Amino acid sequence: IMPIFDKMLEEQLSQKVLWTPSRVIARLGKEINDESSYLYWAYKNKIPVYCPAITDGSIGDMLYFHSFRNPASLIVDIVQDVRNMDDEIVLAGLRKTGI
């Protein structure tokens, strides 16, 4: 996962990419490139996978270790994902979300 985080950090610095948990998950789905993975299919079909607590587990640990190797840390904006998720619910209507 560290090589993926390295690429993501490079994109953050060079292209000003704002990483959110759902974008990180989409990137992992892309990099996995395994048809048996639901993250792969979510990525392929542009379906966001929201995980506000992405740092509460092994991915969080790996982000922590990655920050030791890189003075410019990879930033994951959890609040932006909460906004995106809430906007989908509020703006999509009953037909698209089931809510």
CSV table of C-alpha atoms in Angstrom, one decimal:
chain,number,residue,atom,x,y,z
A,1,ILE,CA,0.0,0.0,0.0
A,2,MET,CA,3.0,2.3,0.6
A,3,PRO,CA,3.7,2.7,-3.2
A,4,ILE,CA,0.1,3.7,-3.7
A,5,PHE,CA,0.3,6.3,-0.9
A,6,ASP,CA,3.6,7.5,-2.5
A,7,LYS,CA,1.8,8.2,-5.8
A,8,MET,CA,-1.1,9.8,-4.0
A,9,LEU,CA,1.2,12.1,-2.1
A,10,GLU,CA,2.9,13.0,-5.4
A,11,GLU,CA,-0.5,13.9,-6.9
A,12,GLN,CA,-1.4,15.9,-3.8
A,13,LEU,CA,1.7,18.0,-4.0
A,14,SER,CA,1.9,18.4,-7.8
A,15,GLN,CA,-1.8,18.6,-8.8
A,16,LYS,CA,-3.3,19.8,-5.5
A,17,VAL,CA,-5.5,16.6,-5.2
A,18,LEU,CA,-7.8,16.7,-2.2
A,19,TRP,CA,-7.9,13.1,-0.9
A,20,THR,CA,-11.1,12.1,0.9
A,21,PRO,CA,-11.7,8.6,2.3
A,22,SER,CA,-13.9,7.8,-0.7
A,23,ARG,CA,-11.2,9.0,-3.1
A,24,VAL,CA,-8.6,6.9,-1.3
A,25,ILE,CA,-11.0,3.9,-1.4
A,26,ALA,CA,-11.6,4.5,-5.1
A,27,ARG,CA,-7.9,4.7,-5.7
A,28,LEU,CA,-7.4,1.4,-3.9
A,29,GLY,CA,-10.1,-0.2,-6.0
A,30,LYS,CA,-8.3,1.0,-9.1
A,31,GLU,CA,-4.9,-0.2,-8.0
A,32,ILE,CA,-6.3,-3.6,-6.8
A,33,ASN,CA,-7.4,-4.3,-10.4
A,34,ASP,CA,-9.1,-7.6,-9.1
A,35,GLU,CA,-12.6,-8.4,-10.4
A,36,SER,CA,-13.3,-10.4,-7.2
A,37,SER,CA,-13.1,-7.1,-5.2
A,38,TYR,CA,-16.2,-5.0,-4.6
A,39,LEU,CA,-13.9,-1.9,-4.3
A,40,TYR,CA,-12.7,-2.7,-7.9
A,41,TRP,CA,-16.3,-2.7,-9.1
A,42,ALA,CA,-17.3,0.4,-7.2
A,43,TYR,CA,-14.3,2.2,-8.8
A,44,LYS,CA,-15.2,0.9,-12.3
A,45,ASN,CA,-18.8,2.0,-11.9
A,46,LYS,CA,-18.0,5.3,-10.2
A,47,ILE,CA,-19.9,4.3,-7.0
A,48,PRO,CA,-18.5,6.2,-4.0
A,49,VAL,CA,-17.7,4.0,-1.0
A,50,TYR,CA,-17.9,6.2,2.1
A,51,CYS,CA,-15.9,5.3,5.3
A,52,PRO,CA,-15.7,8.3,7.7
A,53,ALA,CA,-13.6,6.2,10.1
A,54,ILE,CA,-11.0,5.1,7.5
A,55,THR,CA,-8.2,6.0,9.8
A,56,ASP,CA,-9.5,3.8,12.6
A,57,GLY,CA,-7.8,0.6,11.5
A,58,SER,CA,-5.0,-0.7,9.4
A,59,ILE,CA,-5.3,1.9,6.7
A,60,GLY,CA,-4.9,4.6,9.4
A,61,ASP,CA,-1.9,2.8,10.7
A,62,MET,CA,-0.3,2.7,7.3
A,63,LEU,CA,-1.0,6.4,6.8
A,64,TYR,CA,0.7,7.0,10.1
A,65,PHE,CA,3.8,5.0,9.1
A,66,HIS,CA,3.8,6.7,5.7
A,67,SER,CA,4.0,10.1,7.4
A,68,PHE,CA,7.3,9.1,9.0
A,69,ARG,CA,8.9,8.5,5.6
A,70,ASN,CA,7.5,11.7,4.1
A,71,PRO,CA,7.9,15.1,5.7
A,72,ALA,CA,4.9,16.3,3.5
A,73,SER,CA,2.2,14.0,4.9
A,74,LEU,CA,-0.6,12.7,2.8
A,75,ILE,CA,-3.8,14.5,3.9
A,76,VAL,CA,-7.1,12.7,4.0
A,77,ASP,CA,-10.0,15.2,4.5
A,78,ILE,CA,-12.7,13.3,6.3
A,79,VAL,CA,-15.0,16.3,6.7
A,80,GLN,CA,-15.3,16.8,2.9
A,81,ASP,CA,-16.5,13.2,2.5
A,82,VAL,CA,-19.2,13.8,5.2
A,83,ARG,CA,-20.3,16.9,3.2
A,84,ASN,CA,-20.3,14.9,-0.1
A,85,MET,CA,-22.3,12.0,1.5
A,86,ASP,CA,-24.8,14.4,3.1
A,87,ASP,CA,-25.2,16.4,-0.2
A,88,GLU,CA,-25.9,13.2,-2.1
A,89,ILE,CA,-28.7,12.4,0.3
A,90,VAL,CA,-30.2,15.9,0.4
A,91,LEU,CA,-29.9,16.6,-3.3
A,92,ALA,CA,-30.6,13.2,-4.9
A,93,GLY,CA,-34.1,12.6,-3.8
A,94,LEU,CA,-35.9,9.4,-2.9
A,95,ARG,CA,-35.5,7.6,-6.2
A,96,LYS,CA,-31.7,7.6,-6.2
A,97,THR,CA,-30.9,7.0,-2.5
A,98,GLY,CA,-33.9,5.2,-1.1
A,99,ILE,CA,-33.9,7.7,1.8
